[in-house]
PDB file of C-alpha atoms in Angstrom:
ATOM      1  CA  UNK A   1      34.237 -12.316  -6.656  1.00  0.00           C
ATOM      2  CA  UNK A   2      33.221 -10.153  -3.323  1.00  0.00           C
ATOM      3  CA  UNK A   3      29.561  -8.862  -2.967  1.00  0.00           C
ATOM      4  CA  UNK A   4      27.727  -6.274  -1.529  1.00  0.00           C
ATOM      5  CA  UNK A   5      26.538  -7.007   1.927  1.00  0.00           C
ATOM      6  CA  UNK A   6      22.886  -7.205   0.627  1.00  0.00           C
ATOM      7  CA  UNK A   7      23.830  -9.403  -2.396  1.00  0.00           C
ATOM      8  CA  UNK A   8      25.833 -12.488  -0.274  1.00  0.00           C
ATOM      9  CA  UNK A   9      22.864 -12.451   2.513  1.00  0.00           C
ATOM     10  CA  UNK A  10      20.973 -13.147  -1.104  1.00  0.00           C
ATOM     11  CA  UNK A  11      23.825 -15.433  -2.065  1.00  0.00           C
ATOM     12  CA  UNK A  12      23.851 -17.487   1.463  1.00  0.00           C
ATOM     13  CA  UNK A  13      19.625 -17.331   1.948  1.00  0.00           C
ATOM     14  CA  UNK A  14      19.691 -19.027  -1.882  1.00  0.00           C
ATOM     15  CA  UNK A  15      22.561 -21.727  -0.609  1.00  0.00           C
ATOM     16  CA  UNK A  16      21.236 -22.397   2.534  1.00  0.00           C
ATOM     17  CA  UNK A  17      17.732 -22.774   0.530  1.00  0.00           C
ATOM     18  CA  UNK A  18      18.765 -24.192  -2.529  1.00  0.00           C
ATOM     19  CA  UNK A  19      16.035 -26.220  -4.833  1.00  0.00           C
ATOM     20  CA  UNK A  20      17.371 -27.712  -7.642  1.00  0.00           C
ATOM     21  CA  UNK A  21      20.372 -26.362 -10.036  1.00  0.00           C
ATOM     22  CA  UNK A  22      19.236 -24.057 -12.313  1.00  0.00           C
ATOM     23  CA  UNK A  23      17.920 -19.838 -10.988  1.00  0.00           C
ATOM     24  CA  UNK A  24      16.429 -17.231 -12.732  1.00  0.00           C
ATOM     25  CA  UNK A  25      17.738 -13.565 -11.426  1.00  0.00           C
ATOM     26  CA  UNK A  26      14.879 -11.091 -12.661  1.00  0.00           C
ATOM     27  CA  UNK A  27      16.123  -7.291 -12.242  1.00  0.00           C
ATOM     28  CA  UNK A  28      19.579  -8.891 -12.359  1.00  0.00           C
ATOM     29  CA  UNK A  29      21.329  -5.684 -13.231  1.00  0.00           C
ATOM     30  CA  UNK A  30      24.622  -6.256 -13.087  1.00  0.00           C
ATOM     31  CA  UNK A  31      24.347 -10.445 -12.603  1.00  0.00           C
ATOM     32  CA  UNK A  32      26.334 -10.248  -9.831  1.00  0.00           C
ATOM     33  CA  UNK A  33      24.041 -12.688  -7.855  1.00  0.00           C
ATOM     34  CA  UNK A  34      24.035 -15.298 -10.987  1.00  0.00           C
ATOM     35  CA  UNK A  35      27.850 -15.075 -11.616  1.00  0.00           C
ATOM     36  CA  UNK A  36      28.862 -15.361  -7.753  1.00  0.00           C
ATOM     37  CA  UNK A  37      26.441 -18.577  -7.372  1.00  0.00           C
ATOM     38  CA  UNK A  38      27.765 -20.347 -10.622  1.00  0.00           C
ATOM     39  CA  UNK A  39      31.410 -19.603  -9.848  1.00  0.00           C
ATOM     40  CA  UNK A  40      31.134 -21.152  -6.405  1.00  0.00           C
ATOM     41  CA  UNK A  41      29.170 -24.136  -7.524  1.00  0.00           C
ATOM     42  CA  UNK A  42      26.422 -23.155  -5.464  1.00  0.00           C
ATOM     43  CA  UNK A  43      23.975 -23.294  -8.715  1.00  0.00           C
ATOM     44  CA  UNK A  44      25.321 -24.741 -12.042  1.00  0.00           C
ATOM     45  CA  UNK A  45      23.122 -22.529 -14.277  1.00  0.00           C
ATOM     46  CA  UNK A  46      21.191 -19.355 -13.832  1.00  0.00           C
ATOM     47  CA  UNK A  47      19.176 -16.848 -16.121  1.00  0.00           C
ATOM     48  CA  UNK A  48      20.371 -13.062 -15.697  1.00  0.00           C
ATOM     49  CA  UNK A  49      16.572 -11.268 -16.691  1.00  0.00           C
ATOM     50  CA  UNK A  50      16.221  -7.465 -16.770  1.00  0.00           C
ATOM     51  CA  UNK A  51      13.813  -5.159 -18.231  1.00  0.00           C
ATOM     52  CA  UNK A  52      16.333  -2.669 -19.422  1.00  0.00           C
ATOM     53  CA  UNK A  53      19.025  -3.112 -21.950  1.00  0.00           C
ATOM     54  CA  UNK A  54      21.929  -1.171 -19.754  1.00  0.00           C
ATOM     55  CA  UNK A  55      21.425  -3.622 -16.724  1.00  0.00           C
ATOM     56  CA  UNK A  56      21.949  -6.488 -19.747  1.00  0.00           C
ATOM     57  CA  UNK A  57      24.913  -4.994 -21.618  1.00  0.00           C
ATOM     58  CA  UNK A  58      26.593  -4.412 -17.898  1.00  0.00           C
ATOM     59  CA  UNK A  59      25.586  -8.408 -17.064  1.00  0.00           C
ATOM     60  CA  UNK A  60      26.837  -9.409 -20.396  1.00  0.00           C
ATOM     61  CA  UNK A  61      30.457  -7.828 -19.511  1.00  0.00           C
ATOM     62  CA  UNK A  62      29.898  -9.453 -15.817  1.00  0.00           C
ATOM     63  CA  UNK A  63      29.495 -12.752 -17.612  1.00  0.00           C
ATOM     64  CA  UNK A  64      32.308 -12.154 -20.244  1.00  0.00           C
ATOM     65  CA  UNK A  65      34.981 -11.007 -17.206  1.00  0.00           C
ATOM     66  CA  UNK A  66      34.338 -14.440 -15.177  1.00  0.00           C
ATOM     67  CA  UNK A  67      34.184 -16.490 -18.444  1.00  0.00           C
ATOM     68  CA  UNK A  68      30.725 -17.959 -17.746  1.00  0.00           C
ATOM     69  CA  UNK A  69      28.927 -17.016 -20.831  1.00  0.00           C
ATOM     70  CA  UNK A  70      27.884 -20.956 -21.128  1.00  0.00           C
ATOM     71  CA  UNK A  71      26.350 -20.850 -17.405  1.00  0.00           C
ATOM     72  CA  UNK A  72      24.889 -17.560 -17.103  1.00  0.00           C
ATOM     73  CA  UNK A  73      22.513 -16.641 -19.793  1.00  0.00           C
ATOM     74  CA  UNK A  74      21.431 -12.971 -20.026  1.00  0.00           C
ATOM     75  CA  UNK A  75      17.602 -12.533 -21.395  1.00  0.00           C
ATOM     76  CA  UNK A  76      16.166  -9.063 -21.904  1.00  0.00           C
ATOM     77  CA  UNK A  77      12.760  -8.431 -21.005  1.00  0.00           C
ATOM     78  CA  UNK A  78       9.866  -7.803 -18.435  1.00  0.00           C
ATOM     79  CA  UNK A  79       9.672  -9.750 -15.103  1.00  0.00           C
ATOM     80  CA  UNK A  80       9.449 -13.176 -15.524  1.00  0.00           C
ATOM     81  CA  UNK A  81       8.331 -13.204 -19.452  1.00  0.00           C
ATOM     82  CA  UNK A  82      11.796 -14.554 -20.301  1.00  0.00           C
ATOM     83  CA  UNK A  83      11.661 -17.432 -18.755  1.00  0.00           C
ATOM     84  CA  UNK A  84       8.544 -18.583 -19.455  1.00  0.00           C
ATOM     85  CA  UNK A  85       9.582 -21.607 -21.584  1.00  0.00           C
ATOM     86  CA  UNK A  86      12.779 -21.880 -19.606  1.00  0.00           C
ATOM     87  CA  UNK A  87      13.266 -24.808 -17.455  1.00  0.00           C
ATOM     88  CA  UNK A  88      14.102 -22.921 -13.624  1.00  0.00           C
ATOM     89  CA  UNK A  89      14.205 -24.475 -10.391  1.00  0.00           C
ATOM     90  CA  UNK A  90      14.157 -21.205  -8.095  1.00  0.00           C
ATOM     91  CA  UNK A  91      13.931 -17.528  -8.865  1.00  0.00           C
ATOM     92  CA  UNK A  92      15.353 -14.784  -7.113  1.00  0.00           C
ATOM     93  CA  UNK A  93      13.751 -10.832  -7.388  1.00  0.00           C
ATOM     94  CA  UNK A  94      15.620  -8.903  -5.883  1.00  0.00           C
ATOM     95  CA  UNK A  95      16.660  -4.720  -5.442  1.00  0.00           C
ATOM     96  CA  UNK A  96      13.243  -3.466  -6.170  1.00  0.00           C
ATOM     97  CA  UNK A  97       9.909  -2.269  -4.184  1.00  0.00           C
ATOM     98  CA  UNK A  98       7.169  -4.792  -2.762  1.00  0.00           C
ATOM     99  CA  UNK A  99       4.409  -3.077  -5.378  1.00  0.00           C
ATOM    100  CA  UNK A 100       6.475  -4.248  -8.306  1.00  0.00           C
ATOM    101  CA  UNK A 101       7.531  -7.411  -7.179  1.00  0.00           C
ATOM    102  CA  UNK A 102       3.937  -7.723  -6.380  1.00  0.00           C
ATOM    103  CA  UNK A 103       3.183  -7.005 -10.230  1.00  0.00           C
ATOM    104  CA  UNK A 104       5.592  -9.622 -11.436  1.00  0.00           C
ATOM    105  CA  UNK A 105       4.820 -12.275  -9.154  1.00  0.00           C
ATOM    106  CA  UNK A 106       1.025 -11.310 -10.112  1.00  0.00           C
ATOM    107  CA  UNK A 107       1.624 -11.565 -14.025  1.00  0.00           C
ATOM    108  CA  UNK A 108       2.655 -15.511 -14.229  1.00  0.00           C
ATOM    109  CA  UNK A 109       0.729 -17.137 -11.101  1.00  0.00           C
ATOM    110  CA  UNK A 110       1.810 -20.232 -12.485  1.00  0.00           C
ATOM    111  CA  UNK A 111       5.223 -19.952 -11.502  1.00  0.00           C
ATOM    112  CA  UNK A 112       4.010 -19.678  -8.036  1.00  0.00           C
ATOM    113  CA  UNK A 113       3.271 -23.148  -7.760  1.00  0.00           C
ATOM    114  CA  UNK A 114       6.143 -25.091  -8.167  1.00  0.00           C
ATOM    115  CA  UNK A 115       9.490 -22.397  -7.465  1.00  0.00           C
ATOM    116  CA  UNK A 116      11.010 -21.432  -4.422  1.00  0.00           C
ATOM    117  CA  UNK A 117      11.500 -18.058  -4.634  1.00  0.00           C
ATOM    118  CA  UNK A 118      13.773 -15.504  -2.952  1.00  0.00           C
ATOM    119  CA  UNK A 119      12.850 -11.471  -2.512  1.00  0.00           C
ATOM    120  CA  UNK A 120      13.994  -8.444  -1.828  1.00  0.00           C
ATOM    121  CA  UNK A 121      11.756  -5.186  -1.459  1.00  0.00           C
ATOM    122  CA  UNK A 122      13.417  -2.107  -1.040  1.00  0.00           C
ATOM    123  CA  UNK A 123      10.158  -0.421   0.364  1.00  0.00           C
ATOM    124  CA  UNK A 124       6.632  -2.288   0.937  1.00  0.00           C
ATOM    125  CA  UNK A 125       7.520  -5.303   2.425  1.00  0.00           C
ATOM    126  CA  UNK A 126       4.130  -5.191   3.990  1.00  0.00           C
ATOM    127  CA  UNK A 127       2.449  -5.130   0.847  1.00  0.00           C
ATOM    128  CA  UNK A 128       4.404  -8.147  -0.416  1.00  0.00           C
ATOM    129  CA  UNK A 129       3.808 -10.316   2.737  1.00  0.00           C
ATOM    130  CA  UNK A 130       0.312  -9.819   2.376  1.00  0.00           C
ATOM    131  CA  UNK A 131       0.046 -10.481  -1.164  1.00  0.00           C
ATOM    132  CA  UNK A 132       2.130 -13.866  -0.678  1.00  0.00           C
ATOM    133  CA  UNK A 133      -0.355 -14.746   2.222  1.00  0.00           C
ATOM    134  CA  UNK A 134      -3.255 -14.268  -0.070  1.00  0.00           C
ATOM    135  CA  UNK A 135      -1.604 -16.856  -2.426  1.00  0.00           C
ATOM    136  CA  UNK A 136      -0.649 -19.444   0.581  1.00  0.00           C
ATOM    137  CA  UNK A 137       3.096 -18.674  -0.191  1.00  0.00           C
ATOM    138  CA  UNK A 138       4.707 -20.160   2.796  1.00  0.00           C
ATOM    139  CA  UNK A 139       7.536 -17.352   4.393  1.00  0.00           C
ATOM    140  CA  UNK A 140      10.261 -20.412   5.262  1.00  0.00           C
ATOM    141  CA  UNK A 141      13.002 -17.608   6.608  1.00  0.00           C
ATOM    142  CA  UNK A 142      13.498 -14.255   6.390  1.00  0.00           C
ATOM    143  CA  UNK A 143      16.903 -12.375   6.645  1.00  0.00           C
ATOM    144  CA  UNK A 144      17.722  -8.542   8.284  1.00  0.00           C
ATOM    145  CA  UNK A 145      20.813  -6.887   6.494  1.00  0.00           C
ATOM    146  CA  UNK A 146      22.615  -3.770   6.950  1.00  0.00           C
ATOM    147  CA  UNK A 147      24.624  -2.545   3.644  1.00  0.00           C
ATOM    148  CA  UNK A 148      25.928   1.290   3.296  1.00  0.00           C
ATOM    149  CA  UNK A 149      23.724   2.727   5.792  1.00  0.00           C
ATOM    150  CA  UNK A 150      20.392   0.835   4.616  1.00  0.00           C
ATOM    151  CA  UNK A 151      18.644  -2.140   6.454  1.00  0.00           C
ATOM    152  CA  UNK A 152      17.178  -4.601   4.018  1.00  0.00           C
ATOM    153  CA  UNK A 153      15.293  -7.573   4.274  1.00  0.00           C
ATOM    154  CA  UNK A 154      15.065 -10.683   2.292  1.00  0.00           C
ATOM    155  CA  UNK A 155      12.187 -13.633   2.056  1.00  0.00           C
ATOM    156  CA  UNK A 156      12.345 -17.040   1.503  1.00  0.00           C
ATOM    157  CA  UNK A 157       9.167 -18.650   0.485  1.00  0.00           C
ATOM    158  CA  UNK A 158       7.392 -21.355  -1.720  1.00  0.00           C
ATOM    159  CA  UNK A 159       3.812 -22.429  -2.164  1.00  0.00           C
ATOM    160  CA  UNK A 160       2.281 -24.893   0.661  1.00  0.00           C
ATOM    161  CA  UNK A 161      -0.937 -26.883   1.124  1.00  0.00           C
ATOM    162  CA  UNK A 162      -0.830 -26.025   4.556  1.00  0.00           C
ATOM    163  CA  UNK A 163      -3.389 -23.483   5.708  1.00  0.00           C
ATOM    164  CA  UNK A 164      -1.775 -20.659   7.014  1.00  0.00           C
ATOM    165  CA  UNK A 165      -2.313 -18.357   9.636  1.00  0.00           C
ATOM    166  CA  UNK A 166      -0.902 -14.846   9.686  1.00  0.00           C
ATOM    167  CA  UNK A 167      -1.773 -11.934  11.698  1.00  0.00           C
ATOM    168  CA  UNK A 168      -0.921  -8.618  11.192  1.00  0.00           C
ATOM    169  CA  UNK A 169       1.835  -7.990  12.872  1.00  0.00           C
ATOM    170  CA  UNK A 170       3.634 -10.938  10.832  1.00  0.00           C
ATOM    171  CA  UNK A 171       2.558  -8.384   7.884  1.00  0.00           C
ATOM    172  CA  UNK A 172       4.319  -5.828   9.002  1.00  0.00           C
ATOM    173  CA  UNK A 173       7.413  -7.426  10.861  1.00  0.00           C
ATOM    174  CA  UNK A 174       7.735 -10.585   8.958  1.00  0.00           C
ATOM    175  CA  UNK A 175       7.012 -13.876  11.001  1.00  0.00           C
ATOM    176  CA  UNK A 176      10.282 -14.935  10.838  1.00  0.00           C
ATOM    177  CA  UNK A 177      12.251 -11.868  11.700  1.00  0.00           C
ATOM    178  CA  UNK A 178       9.650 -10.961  14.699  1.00  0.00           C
ATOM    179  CA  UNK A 179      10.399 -14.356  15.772  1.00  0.00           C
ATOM    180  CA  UNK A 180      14.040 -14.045  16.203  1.00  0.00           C
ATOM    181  CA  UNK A 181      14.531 -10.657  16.899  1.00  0.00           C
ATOM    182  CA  UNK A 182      18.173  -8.858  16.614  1.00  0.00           C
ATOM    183  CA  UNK A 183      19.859  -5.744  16.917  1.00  0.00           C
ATOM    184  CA  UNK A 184      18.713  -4.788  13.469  1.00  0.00           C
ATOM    185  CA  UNK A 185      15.462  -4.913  14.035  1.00  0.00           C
ATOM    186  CA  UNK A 186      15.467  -3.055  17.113  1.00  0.00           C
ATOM    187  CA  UNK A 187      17.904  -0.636  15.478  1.00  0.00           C
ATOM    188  CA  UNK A 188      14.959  -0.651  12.181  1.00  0.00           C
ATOM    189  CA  UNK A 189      11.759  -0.254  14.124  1.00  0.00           C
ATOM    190  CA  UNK A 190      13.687   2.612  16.751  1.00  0.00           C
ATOM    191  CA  UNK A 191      14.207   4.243  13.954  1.00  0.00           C
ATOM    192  CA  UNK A 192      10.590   3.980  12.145  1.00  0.00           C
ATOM    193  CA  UNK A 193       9.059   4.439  15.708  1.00  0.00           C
ATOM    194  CA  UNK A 194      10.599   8.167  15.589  1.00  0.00           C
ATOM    195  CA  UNK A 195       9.705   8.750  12.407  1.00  0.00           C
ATOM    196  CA  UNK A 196       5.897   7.937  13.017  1.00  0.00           C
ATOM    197  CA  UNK A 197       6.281  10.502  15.937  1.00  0.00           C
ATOM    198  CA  UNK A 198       7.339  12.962  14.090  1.00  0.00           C
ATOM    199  CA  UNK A 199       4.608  12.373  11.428  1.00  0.00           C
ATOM    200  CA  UNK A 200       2.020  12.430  14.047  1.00  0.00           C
ATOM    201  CA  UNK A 201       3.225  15.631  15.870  1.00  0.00           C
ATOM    202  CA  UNK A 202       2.667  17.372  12.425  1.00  0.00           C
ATOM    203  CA  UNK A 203      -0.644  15.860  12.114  1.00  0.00           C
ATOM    204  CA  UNK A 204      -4.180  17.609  13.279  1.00  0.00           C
ATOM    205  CA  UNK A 205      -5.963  14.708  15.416  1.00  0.00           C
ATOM    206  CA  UNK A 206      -8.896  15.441  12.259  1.00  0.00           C
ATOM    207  CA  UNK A 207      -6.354  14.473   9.603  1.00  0.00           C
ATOM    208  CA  UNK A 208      -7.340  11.337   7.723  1.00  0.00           C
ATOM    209  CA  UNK A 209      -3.690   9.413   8.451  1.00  0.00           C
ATOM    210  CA  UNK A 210      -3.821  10.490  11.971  1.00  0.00           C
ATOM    211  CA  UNK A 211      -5.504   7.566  13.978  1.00  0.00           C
ATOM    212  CA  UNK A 212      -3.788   5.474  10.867  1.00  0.00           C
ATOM    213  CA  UNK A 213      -0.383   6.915  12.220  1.00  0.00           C
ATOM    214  CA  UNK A 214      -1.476   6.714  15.572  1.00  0.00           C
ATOM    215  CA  UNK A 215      -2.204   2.499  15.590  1.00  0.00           C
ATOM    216  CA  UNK A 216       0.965   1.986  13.676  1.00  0.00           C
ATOM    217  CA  UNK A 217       3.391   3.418  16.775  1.00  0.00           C
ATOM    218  CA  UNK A 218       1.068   1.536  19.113  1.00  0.00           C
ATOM    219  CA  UNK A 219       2.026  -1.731  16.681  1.00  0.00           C
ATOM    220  CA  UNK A 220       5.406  -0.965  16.717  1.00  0.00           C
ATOM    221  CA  UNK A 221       5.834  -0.129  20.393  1.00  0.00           C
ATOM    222  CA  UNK A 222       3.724  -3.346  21.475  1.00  0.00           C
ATOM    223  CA  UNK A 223       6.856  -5.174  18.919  1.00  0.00           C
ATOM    224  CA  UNK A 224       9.543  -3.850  20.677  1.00  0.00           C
ATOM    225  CA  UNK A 225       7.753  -4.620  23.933  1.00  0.00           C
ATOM    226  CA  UNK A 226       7.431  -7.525  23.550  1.00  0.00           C
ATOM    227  CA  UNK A 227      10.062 -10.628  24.703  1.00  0.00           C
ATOM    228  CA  UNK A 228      10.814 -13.291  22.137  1.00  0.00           C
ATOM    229  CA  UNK A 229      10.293 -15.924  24.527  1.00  0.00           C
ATOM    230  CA  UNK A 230       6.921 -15.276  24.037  1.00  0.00           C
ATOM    231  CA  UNK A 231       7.308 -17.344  20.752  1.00  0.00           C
TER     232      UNK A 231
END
């Protein structure tokens, strides 16, 4: 079974990570993750969860082709309300932006506290780094991935007793991936830096976003600046 690009950076973040035996996959869709990890013995059981009931039939023929209807259970329904009396060792939410990954996370706090989980926002990464600060979620690695013309990036984290100190930069770069710097990141925040020119070149100095606009480029400039020996 081959994945995507983004999926197997998923795959080898959640093998390289691995707690326990057993992963939920919420916004599974087509339970690619959950069959690849199962087949290779990476995980012996895993949960394919999805809101919708096209993302389930799809997983449910994913399941039947590889024959692993007794190790990969689909369950319909919202975030992480299927699993709630499951017994799950890590859960993976992936393919989907920070806000509502934000929202699921939010809805069953409990889950926080004893699951290592592994995510995937599509847009507002900042937004779900800062929410998982709030809640002393520990970022253990972070992963940069390039798949059909899109750069994604995946999180690795789990609640800690530790107190934790974040600043905003780590917010907006992620303080593993600003730590260890490649040519995606470069290639990412190039990219984003001419973009928030372009934005603020359209802008009248009076406009609200324009000194908002303005502190971002000097953030991302100081980033790309800056050597990684500094760390």
């Amino acid at each position: 079974m081959k994945l995507s690009k983004r999926l197997q950076a998923i795959a080898d973040l959640i093998e390289k990570y691995k707690q326990g035996e057993i992963l939920a996959d919420i916004g599974t869709d087509h339970a690619y993750l959950p069959c690849y990890l199962v087949e290779k013995g990476i995980i012996e059981k895993s949960y394919a969860c999805d809101i919708a009931s096209g993302p389930i039939n799809a997983s449910i023929e994913t399941i039947q082709q590889y024959q692993l209807q007794k190790y990969v259970i689909p369950l319909l329904g919202s975030g992480m309300n299927p699993i709630i009396d499951k017994n799950i060792d890590m859960i993976s939410i992936c393919g989907m932006g920070g806000k509502l990954i934000v929202d699921i996370l939010n809805e069953h706090q409990e889950f926080l506290k004893n699951h290592r989980f592994i995510l995937q926002a599509n847009v507002g990464l900042e937004v779900l780094r800062e929410y998982l600060f709030k809640q002393n979620m520990e970022i253990i690695d972070e992963k940069i991935v390039k798949d059909a013309h899109h750069i994604y990036e995946i999180i690795v984290c789990e609640k800690t007793k530790k107190l934790l100190k974040y600043t905003e930069q780590d917010i907006i770069f992620g303080p593993c991936l600003r730590k260890n710097k490649n040519e995606l990141f470069y290639e990412k925040w190039k990219h984003q830096l001419e973009v928030q020119q372009k934005i603020l070149t359209s802008l009248q100095s009076e406009h609200y976003r324009y000194q908002e606009v303005k502190y971002l480029i000097k953030m991302i400039e100081g980033e790309l600046n800056e050597s990684t020996t500094d760390y």
